[in-house]
mmCIF file of C-alpha atoms and ligand atoms in Angstrom:
data_model
loop_
_atom_site.group_PDB
_atom_site.id
_atom_site.type_symbol
_atom_site.label_atom_id
_atom_site.label_comp_id
_atom_site.label_asym_id
_atom_site.label_seq_id
_atom_site.Cartn_x
_atom_site.Cartn_y
_atom_site.Cartn_z
ATOM 1 C CA UNK V 1 9.904 25.482 39.495
ATOM 2 C CA UNK V 2 10.956 27.580 36.559
ATOM 3 C CA UNK V 3 8.591 30.232 35.205
ATOM 4 C CA UNK V 4 6.473 29.096 32.275
ATOM 5 C CA UNK V 5 7.890 30.489 28.935
ATOM 6 C CA UNK V 6 5.473 32.829 27.103
ATOM 7 C CA UNK V 7 4.246 31.862 23.870
ATOM 8 C CA UNK V 8 6.291 34.413 22.110
ATOM 9 C CA UNK V 9 9.497 33.025 23.406
ATOM 10 C CA UNK V 10 8.289 29.732 22.217
ATOM 11 C CA UNK V 11 7.523 30.991 18.761
ATOM 12 C CA UNK V 12 10.886 32.486 18.707
ATOM 13 C CA UNK V 13 12.446 29.312 19.676
ATOM 14 C CA UNK V 14 10.496 27.236 17.336
ATOM 15 C CA UNK V 15 11.515 29.413 14.401
ATOM 16 C CA UNK V 16 15.500 29.446 15.404
ATOM 17 C CA UNK V 17 15.343 25.649 15.641
ATOM 18 C CA UNK V 18 13.540 25.264 12.349
ATOM 19 C CA UNK V 19 16.238 27.589 10.970
ATOM 20 C CA UNK V 20 19.090 25.567 12.568
ATOM 21 C CA UNK V 21 18.533 22.462 11.180
ATOM 22 C CA UNK V 22 18.133 24.551 7.444
ATOM 23 C CA UNK V 23 14.167 24.919 6.932
ATOM 24 C CA UNK V 24 13.838 27.792 5.319
ATOM 25 C CA UNK V 25 10.536 29.696 6.093
ATOM 26 C CA UNK V 26 9.180 32.838 4.488
ATOM 27 C CA UNK V 27 8.288 36.006 6.521
ATOM 28 C CA UNK V 28 4.330 35.355 6.204
ATOM 29 C CA UNK V 29 4.889 31.659 7.430
ATOM 30 C CA UNK V 30 6.931 33.006 10.930
ATOM 31 C CA UNK V 31 4.073 34.995 11.417
ATOM 32 C CA UNK V 32 1.928 31.834 11.549
ATOM 33 C CA UNK V 33 3.759 29.891 13.784
ATOM 34 C CA UNK V 34 1.147 28.313 16.125
ATOM 35 C CA UNK V 35 1.862 27.638 19.852
ATOM 36 C CA UNK V 36 -0.605 25.785 21.876
ATOM 37 C CA UNK V 37 -0.804 24.774 25.328
ATOM 38 C CA UNK V 38 -4.015 22.860 25.042
ATOM 39 C CA UNK V 39 -5.626 25.125 27.316
ATOM 40 C CA UNK V 40 -3.819 23.479 30.263
ATOM 41 C CA UNK V 41 -1.396 26.594 31.074
ATOM 42 C CA UNK V 42 1.766 24.678 31.479
ATOM 43 C CA UNK V 43 3.337 25.068 27.850
ATOM 44 C CA UNK V 44 7.002 24.152 28.767
ATOM 45 C CA UNK V 45 5.169 20.560 29.809
ATOM 46 C CA UNK V 46 2.486 20.168 27.811
ATOM 47 C CA UNK V 47 1.746 21.672 24.443
ATOM 48 C CA UNK V 48 3.345 21.816 20.882
ATOM 49 C CA UNK V 49 4.614 24.331 18.513
ATOM 50 C CA UNK V 50 3.728 23.859 14.473
ATOM 51 C CA UNK V 51 3.797 25.523 11.304
ATOM 52 C CA UNK V 52 1.364 24.124 8.689
ATOM 53 C CA UNK V 53 2.277 24.346 5.102
ATOM 54 C CA UNK V 54 -0.588 23.089 3.364
ATOM 55 C CA UNK V 55 -3.854 21.570 4.459
ATOM 56 C CA UNK V 56 -6.394 20.955 1.506
ATOM 57 C CA UNK V 57 -9.523 18.664 1.612
ATOM 58 C CA UNK V 58 -6.941 15.498 0.529
ATOM 59 C CA UNK V 59 -3.871 16.031 2.593
ATOM 60 C CA UNK V 60 -1.900 17.793 5.195
ATOM 61 C CA UNK V 61 1.752 18.573 5.763
ATOM 62 C CA UNK V 62 3.252 20.181 8.962
ATOM 63 C CA UNK V 63 6.395 20.843 10.847
ATOM 64 C CA UNK V 64 6.232 19.921 14.661
ATOM 65 C CA UNK V 65 8.586 21.305 17.179
ATOM 66 C CA UNK V 66 8.466 20.341 20.827
ATOM 67 C CA UNK V 67 10.765 21.913 23.371
ATOM 68 C CA UNK V 68 13.067 19.550 25.382
ATOM 69 C CA UNK V 69 10.704 16.950 27.314
ATOM 70 C CA UNK V 70 7.553 18.481 26.309
ATOM 71 C CA UNK V 71 4.594 16.309 25.570
ATOM 72 C CA UNK V 72 2.000 16.461 23.091
ATOM 73 C CA UNK V 73 -0.932 15.095 25.012
ATOM 74 C CA UNK V 74 -2.864 11.746 24.191
ATOM 75 C CA UNK V 75 -5.651 12.092 21.633
ATOM 76 C CA UNK V 76 -7.126 10.026 18.768
ATOM 77 C CA UNK V 77 -8.445 11.426 15.305
ATOM 78 C CA UNK V 78 -11.988 9.684 15.232
ATOM 79 C CA UNK V 79 -14.041 8.588 12.194
ATOM 80 C CA UNK V 80 -15.664 11.726 10.414
ATOM 81 C CA UNK V 81 -18.024 9.868 7.763
ATOM 82 C CA UNK V 82 -18.779 6.828 5.822
ATOM 83 C CA UNK V 83 -15.954 7.344 3.843
ATOM 84 C CA UNK V 84 -13.650 9.205 6.328
ATOM 85 C CA UNK V 85 -12.272 6.735 9.141
ATOM 86 C CA UNK V 86 -10.194 9.596 10.549
ATOM 87 C CA UNK V 87 -7.005 11.508 10.226
ATOM 88 C CA UNK V 88 -3.906 9.153 9.170
ATOM 89 C CA UNK V 89 -0.605 10.719 10.345
ATOM 90 C CA UNK V 90 2.995 9.788 9.392
ATOM 91 C CA UNK V 91 5.594 11.462 11.851
ATOM 92 C CA UNK V 92 9.125 11.781 10.640
ATOM 93 C CA UNK V 93 11.640 12.944 12.879
ATOM 94 C CA UNK V 94 14.193 15.204 11.470
ATOM 95 C CA UNK V 95 16.143 16.590 14.841
ATOM 96 C CA UNK V 96 16.483 15.408 18.269
ATOM 97 C CA UNK V 97 14.400 12.315 19.452
ATOM 98 C CA UNK V 98 10.967 11.726 19.870
ATOM 99 C CA UNK V 99 9.252 9.006 22.027
ATOM 100 C CA UNK V 100 5.971 8.037 20.525
ATOM 101 C CA UNK V 101 3.324 6.039 22.384
ATOM 102 C CA UNK V 102 0.281 4.293 20.923
ATOM 103 C CA UNK V 103 -1.988 1.168 21.533
ATOM 104 C CA UNK V 104 -0.410 -2.001 22.062
ATOM 105 C CA UNK V 105 2.005 -3.770 24.210
ATOM 106 C CA UNK V 106 3.368 -1.162 26.863
ATOM 107 C CA UNK V 107 7.076 -0.470 27.264
ATOM 108 C CA UNK V 108 8.335 -2.320 30.235
ATOM 109 C CA UNK V 109 10.889 0.769 30.993
ATOM 110 C CA UNK V 110 9.434 3.595 29.048
ATOM 111 C CA UNK V 111 11.924 6.235 28.097
ATOM 112 C CA UNK V 112 9.343 9.037 28.698
ATOM 113 C CA UNK V 113 7.034 9.815 31.416
ATOM 114 C CA UNK V 114 3.897 11.848 31.383
ATOM 115 C CA UNK V 115 3.857 15.195 32.786
ATOM 116 C CA UNK V 116 3.386 15.122 36.578
ATOM 117 C CA UNK V 117 -0.149 15.654 37.600
ATOM 118 C CA UNK V 118 -1.383 14.702 34.334
ATOM 119 C CA UNK V 119 -0.769 10.721 34.606
ATOM 120 C CA UNK V 120 -4.207 9.804 34.772
ATOM 121 C CA UNK V 121 -4.651 11.190 31.406
ATOM 122 C CA UNK V 122 -2.367 8.782 29.593
ATOM 123 C CA UNK V 123 -3.435 5.401 28.788
ATOM 124 C CA UNK V 124 -1.223 3.893 26.257
ATOM 125 C CA UNK V 125 2.607 2.812 26.417
ATOM 126 C CA UNK V 126 3.524 1.060 23.440
ATOM 127 C CA UNK V 127 6.872 2.852 22.652
ATOM 128 C CA UNK V 128 8.433 4.053 19.335
ATOM 129 C CA UNK V 129 11.422 5.948 19.475
ATOM 130 C CA UNK V 130 12.135 8.019 16.669
ATOM 131 C CA UNK V 131 15.558 9.168 15.776
ATOM 132 C CA UNK V 132 16.438 11.905 12.598
ATOM 133 C CA UNK V 133 15.529 10.036 9.567
ATOM 134 C CA UNK V 134 12.955 7.818 11.149
ATOM 135 C CA UNK V 135 9.411 7.985 10.743
ATOM 136 C CA UNK V 136 6.157 5.946 12.079
ATOM 137 C CA UNK V 137 2.667 5.727 10.833
ATOM 138 C CA UNK V 138 -0.123 6.076 13.202
ATOM 139 C CA UNK V 139 -3.562 4.416 11.906
ATOM 140 C CA UNK V 140 -6.902 6.575 12.189
ATOM 141 C CA UNK V 141 -9.222 6.485 15.485
ATOM 142 C CA UNK V 142 -5.369 5.188 17.399
ATOM 143 C CA UNK V 143 -4.800 6.817 20.663
ATOM 144 C CA UNK V 144 -1.113 8.294 20.820
ATOM 145 C CA UNK V 145 0.922 10.928 22.776
ATOM 146 C CA UNK V 146 4.539 11.781 22.320
ATOM 147 C CA UNK V 147 7.305 13.448 24.137
ATOM 148 C CA UNK V 148 10.587 14.990 22.911
ATOM 149 C CA UNK V 149 13.890 13.716 24.169
ATOM 150 C CA UNK V 150 16.495 16.246 26.124
ATOM 151 C CA UNK V 151 17.118 18.220 23.232
ATOM 152 C CA UNK V 152 13.782 19.059 21.961
ATOM 153 C CA UNK V 153 12.735 17.742 18.321
ATOM 154 C CA UNK V 154 11.419 18.774 14.952
ATOM 155 C CA UNK V 155 9.032 16.249 13.217
ATOM 156 C CA UNK V 156 6.997 16.342 9.817
ATOM 157 C CA UNK V 157 3.818 15.204 10.032
ATOM 158 C CA UNK V 158 2.278 14.014 6.575
ATOM 159 C CA UNK V 159 -1.204 13.303 7.026
ATOM 160 C CA UNK V 160 -4.572 13.256 5.506
ATOM 161 C CA UNK V 161 -6.565 16.539 5.914
ATOM 162 C CA UNK V 162 -6.260 18.096 9.265
ATOM 163 C CA UNK V 163 -9.465 18.795 11.347
ATOM 164 C CA UNK V 164 -8.038 19.811 14.786
ATOM 165 C CA UNK V 165 -11.630 20.448 16.273
ATOM 166 C CA UNK V 166 -12.589 16.754 16.044
ATOM 167 C CA UNK V 167 -9.714 15.588 17.783
ATOM 168 C CA UNK V 168 -10.526 13.599 20.882
ATOM 169 C CA UNK V 169 -8.185 14.192 23.855
ATOM 170 C CA UNK V 170 -8.069 11.731 26.973
ATOM 171 C CA UNK V 171 -7.657 14.482 29.324
ATOM 172 C CA UNK V 172 -11.235 16.249 29.687
ATOM 173 C CA UNK V 173 -9.449 19.410 30.921
ATOM 174 C CA UNK V 174 -8.420 19.706 27.402
ATOM 175 C CA UNK V 175 -9.865 22.390 24.703
ATOM 176 C CA UNK V 176 -7.820 23.120 21.688
ATOM 177 C CA UNK V 177 -7.829 26.878 21.508
ATOM 178 C CA UNK V 178 -7.267 28.991 18.284
ATOM 179 C CA UNK V 179 -4.324 30.846 18.721
ATOM 180 C CA UNK U 1 28.127 17.289 -26.010
ATOM 181 C CA UNK U 2 29.021 16.082 -22.551
ATOM 182 C CA UNK U 3 28.688 12.571 -22.006
ATOM 183 C CA UNK U 4 25.351 11.722 -20.057
ATOM 184 C CA UNK U 5 25.939 10.955 -16.376
ATOM 185 C CA UNK U 6 24.847 7.420 -14.995
ATOM 186 C CA UNK U 7 22.169 6.673 -12.883
ATOM 187 C CA UNK U 8 24.498 5.712 -10.093
ATOM 188 C CA UNK U 9 26.379 8.940 -10.207
ATOM 189 C CA UNK U 10 22.969 10.865 -10.098
ATOM 190 C CA UNK U 11 21.635 8.740 -7.270
ATOM 191 C CA UNK U 12 24.907 9.859 -5.211
ATOM 192 C CA UNK U 13 24.616 13.522 -6.223
ATOM 193 C CA UNK U 14 20.937 13.480 -4.873
ATOM 194 C CA UNK U 15 22.019 12.112 -1.468
ATOM 195 C CA UNK U 16 24.889 14.628 -1.351
ATOM 196 C CA UNK U 17 22.287 17.361 -2.279
ATOM 197 C CA UNK U 18 19.737 16.240 0.598
ATOM 198 C CA UNK U 19 22.550 16.080 3.335
ATOM 199 C CA UNK U 20 23.766 19.375 2.165
ATOM 200 C CA UNK U 21 20.731 20.963 3.317
ATOM 201 C CA UNK U 22 19.943 19.021 6.284
ATOM 202 C CA UNK U 23 17.789 16.056 5.119
ATOM 203 C CA UNK U 24 18.595 13.157 7.000
ATOM 204 C CA UNK U 25 18.090 9.733 5.320
ATOM 205 C CA UNK U 26 18.261 6.125 6.666
ATOM 206 C CA UNK U 27 20.808 3.634 4.847
ATOM 207 C CA UNK U 28 17.682 2.076 3.557
ATOM 208 C CA UNK U 29 16.219 5.133 2.025
ATOM 209 C CA UNK U 30 19.501 5.917 0.349
ATOM 210 C CA UNK U 31 19.139 2.943 -1.227
ATOM 211 C CA UNK U 32 15.724 3.325 -2.476
ATOM 212 C CA UNK U 33 16.339 6.814 -4.070
ATOM 213 C CA UNK U 34 14.834 6.823 -7.299
ATOM 214 C CA UNK U 35 16.526 8.020 -10.828
ATOM 215 C CA UNK U 36 14.216 8.297 -13.809
ATOM 216 C CA UNK U 37 15.049 9.605 -17.449
ATOM 217 C CA UNK U 38 11.264 8.568 -18.162
ATOM 218 C CA UNK U 39 12.847 6.428 -20.901
ATOM 219 C CA UNK U 40 14.252 9.401 -23.026
ATOM 220 C CA UNK U 41 17.923 8.509 -22.556
ATOM 221 C CA UNK U 42 19.013 12.377 -21.674
ATOM 222 C CA UNK U 43 18.821 12.081 -17.849
ATOM 223 C CA UNK U 44 21.085 15.523 -17.496
ATOM 224 C CA UNK U 45 18.145 17.382 -19.507
ATOM 225 C CA UNK U 46 15.278 15.280 -18.895
ATOM 226 C CA UNK U 47 14.403 13.302 -15.876
ATOM 227 C CA UNK U 48 14.022 13.623 -11.634
ATOM 228 C CA UNK U 49 15.478 11.959 -8.829
ATOM 229 C CA UNK U 50 13.533 11.226 -5.822
ATOM 230 C CA UNK U 51 12.994 9.599 -2.489
ATOM 231 C CA UNK U 52 9.265 8.524 -1.282
ATOM 232 C CA UNK U 53 8.923 8.729 2.368
ATOM 233 C CA UNK U 54 5.340 7.576 2.652
ATOM 234 C CA UNK U 55 2.597 6.891 -0.149
ATOM 235 C CA UNK U 56 -0.256 5.609 1.594
ATOM 236 C CA UNK U 57 -3.913 5.190 -0.153
ATOM 237 C CA UNK U 58 -4.761 8.888 1.522
ATOM 238 C CA UNK U 59 -1.506 11.031 1.044
ATOM 239 C CA UNK U 60 1.941 10.759 -0.250
ATOM 240 C CA UNK U 61 5.305 12.976 0.485
ATOM 241 C CA UNK U 62 8.620 13.141 -1.357
ATOM 242 C CA UNK U 63 11.904 15.076 -2.095
ATOM 243 C CA UNK U 64 12.040 15.795 -5.576
ATOM 244 C CA UNK U 65 15.960 16.628 -6.340
ATOM 245 C CA UNK U 66 16.724 18.238 -9.652
ATOM 246 C CA UNK U 67 20.048 18.661 -11.437
ATOM 247 C CA UNK U 68 21.188 22.163 -12.707
ATOM 248 C CA UNK U 69 18.404 22.839 -15.371
ATOM 249 C CA UNK U 70 17.051 19.470 -15.247
ATOM 250 C CA UNK U 71 13.523 19.395 -16.504
ATOM 251 C CA UNK U 72 10.575 17.064 -15.389
ATOM 252 C CA UNK U 73 8.924 16.887 -18.466
ATOM 253 C CA UNK U 74 5.153 17.992 -18.961
ATOM 254 C CA UNK U 75 2.303 16.013 -17.788
ATOM 255 C CA UNK U 76 -0.844 15.711 -15.944
ATOM 256 C CA UNK U 77 -2.633 13.716 -13.245
ATOM 257 C CA UNK U 78 -5.840 12.480 -14.580
ATOM 258 C CA UNK U 79 -9.120 11.561 -12.599
ATOM 259 C CA UNK U 80 -9.034 8.112 -11.669
ATOM 260 C CA UNK U 81 -12.485 7.416 -10.463
ATOM 261 C CA UNK U 82 -15.951 9.227 -9.759
ATOM 262 C CA UNK U 83 -14.415 10.202 -6.178
ATOM 263 C CA UNK U 84 -10.876 10.778 -7.297
ATOM 264 C CA UNK U 85 -10.467 13.817 -9.529
ATOM 265 C CA UNK U 86 -6.864 12.648 -9.825
ATOM 266 C CA UNK U 87 -3.715 13.685 -7.822
ATOM 267 C CA UNK U 88 -3.176 17.047 -6.108
ATOM 268 C CA UNK U 89 0.270 18.233 -5.686
ATOM 269 C CA UNK U 90 1.835 20.971 -3.520
ATOM 270 C CA UNK U 91 5.284 21.742 -4.222
ATOM 271 C CA UNK U 92 7.662 23.566 -1.572
ATOM 272 C CA UNK U 93 11.166 24.588 -2.687
ATOM 273 C CA UNK U 94 13.730 23.669 0.111
ATOM 274 C CA UNK U 95 16.862 24.883 -1.904
ATOM 275 C CA UNK U 96 17.867 26.160 -5.157
ATOM 276 C CA UNK U 97 15.417 27.870 -7.564
ATOM 277 C CA UNK U 98 12.325 26.013 -9.807
ATOM 278 C CA UNK U 99 10.720 27.430 -12.499
ATOM 279 C CA UNK U 100 7.201 25.716 -12.606
ATOM 280 C CA UNK U 101 5.123 26.005 -15.531
ATOM 281 C CA UNK U 102 1.107 25.204 -15.622
ATOM 282 C CA UNK U 103 -1.725 26.107 -17.952
ATOM 283 C CA UNK U 104 -2.631 29.875 -17.911
ATOM 284 C CA UNK U 105 -1.329 32.951 -19.426
ATOM 285 C CA UNK U 106 2.132 32.215 -20.655
ATOM 286 C CA UNK U 107 5.270 34.093 -19.785
ATOM 287 C CA UNK U 108 6.319 36.736 -22.019
ATOM 288 C CA UNK U 109 10.023 36.038 -21.231
ATOM 289 C CA UNK U 110 10.250 32.593 -19.691
ATOM 290 C CA UNK U 111 13.274 31.827 -17.348
ATOM 291 C CA UNK U 112 13.590 28.444 -18.488
ATOM 292 C CA UNK U 113 13.262 26.732 -22.140
ATOM 293 C CA UNK U 114 12.080 23.030 -23.018
ATOM 294 C CA UNK U 115 14.935 20.549 -23.586
ATOM 295 C CA UNK U 116 16.327 20.913 -26.873
ATOM 296 C CA UNK U 117 14.650 18.696 -29.561
ATOM 297 C CA UNK U 118 11.721 18.036 -27.450
ATOM 298 C CA UNK U 119 10.138 21.445 -27.809
ATOM 299 C CA UNK U 120 6.790 20.350 -29.479
ATOM 300 C CA UNK U 121 6.125 18.313 -26.196
ATOM 301 C CA UNK U 122 5.867 21.676 -24.013
ATOM 302 C CA UNK U 123 2.663 23.471 -24.293
ATOM 303 C CA UNK U 124 2.068 25.237 -21.015
ATOM 304 C CA UNK U 125 3.826 28.385 -20.025
ATOM 305 C CA UNK U 126 2.216 29.993 -17.340
ATOM 306 C CA UNK U 127 5.308 30.739 -14.950
ATOM 307 C CA UNK U 128 5.462 30.352 -11.165
ATOM 308 C CA UNK U 129 9.178 30.791 -9.962
ATOM 309 C CA UNK U 130 9.506 29.131 -6.386
ATOM 310 C CA UNK U 131 12.691 30.059 -4.335
ATOM 311 C CA UNK U 132 13.671 28.496 -0.986
ATOM 312 C CA UNK U 133 10.291 28.576 1.829
ATOM 313 C CA UNK U 134 7.834 29.075 -1.420
ATOM 314 C CA UNK U 135 5.277 26.808 -2.461
ATOM 315 C CA UNK U 136 2.625 26.055 -5.166
ATOM 316 C CA UNK U 137 -0.316 23.883 -4.987
ATOM 317 C CA UNK U 138 -1.252 21.917 -8.749
ATOM 318 C CA UNK U 139 -4.873 21.305 -9.149
ATOM 319 C CA UNK U 140 -5.508 17.895 -10.551
ATOM 320 C CA UNK U 141 -5.640 17.233 -14.124
ATOM 321 C CA UNK U 142 -3.595 20.209 -14.654
ATOM 322 C CA UNK U 143 -0.687 20.135 -17.311
ATOM 323 C CA UNK U 144 2.589 20.841 -15.560
ATOM 324 C CA UNK U 145 6.473 20.812 -15.977
ATOM 325 C CA UNK U 146 9.405 22.284 -14.205
ATOM 326 C CA UNK U 147 12.903 23.087 -14.552
ATOM 327 C CA UNK U 148 15.788 23.721 -11.899
ATOM 328 C CA UNK U 149 17.853 26.851 -11.934
ATOM 329 C CA UNK U 150 21.621 26.955 -12.378
ATOM 330 C CA UNK U 151 22.206 25.316 -9.055
ATOM 331 C CA UNK U 152 19.591 22.474 -9.208
ATOM 332 C CA UNK U 153 16.868 22.434 -6.626
ATOM 333 C CA UNK U 154 15.278 20.515 -3.879
ATOM 334 C CA UNK U 155 11.511 20.345 -3.573
ATOM 335 C CA UNK U 156 9.212 18.778 -1.231
ATOM 336 C CA UNK U 157 6.165 17.534 -2.505
ATOM 337 C CA UNK U 158 3.370 16.672 -0.317
ATOM 338 C CA UNK U 159 0.365 15.434 -2.243
ATOM 339 C CA UNK U 160 -2.558 12.841 -2.648
ATOM 340 C CA UNK U 161 -2.022 9.240 -3.137
ATOM 341 C CA UNK U 162 0.627 9.053 -5.836
ATOM 342 C CA UNK U 163 0.137 6.387 -8.850
ATOM 343 C CA UNK U 164 2.667 7.085 -11.197
ATOM 344 C CA UNK U 165 1.410 4.855 -13.793
ATOM 345 C CA UNK U 166 -1.959 6.749 -14.586
ATOM 346 C CA UNK U 167 0.353 10.112 -15.226
ATOM 347 C CA UNK U 168 -0.061 11.410 -18.702
ATOM 348 C CA UNK U 169 3.010 13.153 -20.673
ATOM 349 C CA UNK U 170 2.583 15.207 -23.457
ATOM 350 C CA UNK U 171 5.818 13.328 -24.924
ATOM 351 C CA UNK U 172 4.337 10.277 -26.523
ATOM 352 C CA UNK U 173 8.224 8.756 -26.371
ATOM 353 C CA UNK U 174 7.915 8.921 -22.540
ATOM 354 C CA UNK U 175 7.187 5.762 -20.537
ATOM 355 C CA UNK U 176 7.604 6.113 -16.925
ATOM 356 C CA UNK U 177 9.929 2.765 -16.217
ATOM 357 C CA UNK U 178 10.304 1.571 -12.847
ATOM 358 C CA UNK U 179 14.177 1.472 -11.698
HETATM 359 ZN ZN1 ZN T 1 -2.037 13.136 16.143
HETATM 360 ZN ZN1 ZN T 2 3.186 16.152 -11.333
#
């Protein structure tokens, strides 16, 4: 086993990947890049790096960065009120490849497999492959997870308001920690 | 006077500018790039090029492209219902320079001037200069207009739902025409 990389190294790699594909960040934004292992302690396998550009009570925009084969664990965005059916997300791939899994007919030969040891916490396998310029919109309250291909990935996320605390993860060990 | 460029040439330039800064578009998206002169017939001076990535009943994301010194005319996004105070927009500069004008204390020496012949239709001069990586959020129902610097500009727009028909332009000659 390789030793897990540090959050600080993940943050540096994230900034480098964004710069390489032409994303310009201010110094303040670089300092605000988030790295989360969702409390699982295996960042290279399970986790996510991201920068939030804007999150208002109406909409949200982020760039998500995944290291090679890193997986964002299965979760859904539940209804929050009478008028809010839950977060709706559009993922637009900008670099690399993303294998996105949602509810629906499972892929016969999925191109990504859940992280070893966490298989029980992955239950949906309808596969959407996103290459640069391709995008997919996930309806509210729909289970989903995603994994980068062998080069990692950069994904722009356009969505309704983001309220991470309300996300429901399939893996009961996951707590979404603030940085 | 130089002859005005054609819509088709503006569309080609737009795709080239996006490609140059690393934005990947699918062939379907290239075909959907919009060019609008707002009916004023002077595209190089007044107008906008754009690609809409997603526009749902909850959020919207576009990339806007401006040719050198091209101006998007003054307008506001009015309230649409009891629960919708009007479109809220975040402009994030990705290439070039944008001079954005909103309601508030007017700039003593504005860095952009309204297109010749249309001066009467520009009434707000509080200046915000956006360079790559910088962004600004315009509250609903607030008058605004913007002009690119000498190299043109690419601006990502993150917003609530876009409903162009309801936009209110200061210039009474403007009709927002579908392509
Ligand atoms: Zn999600
Ligand atoms: Zn506007």
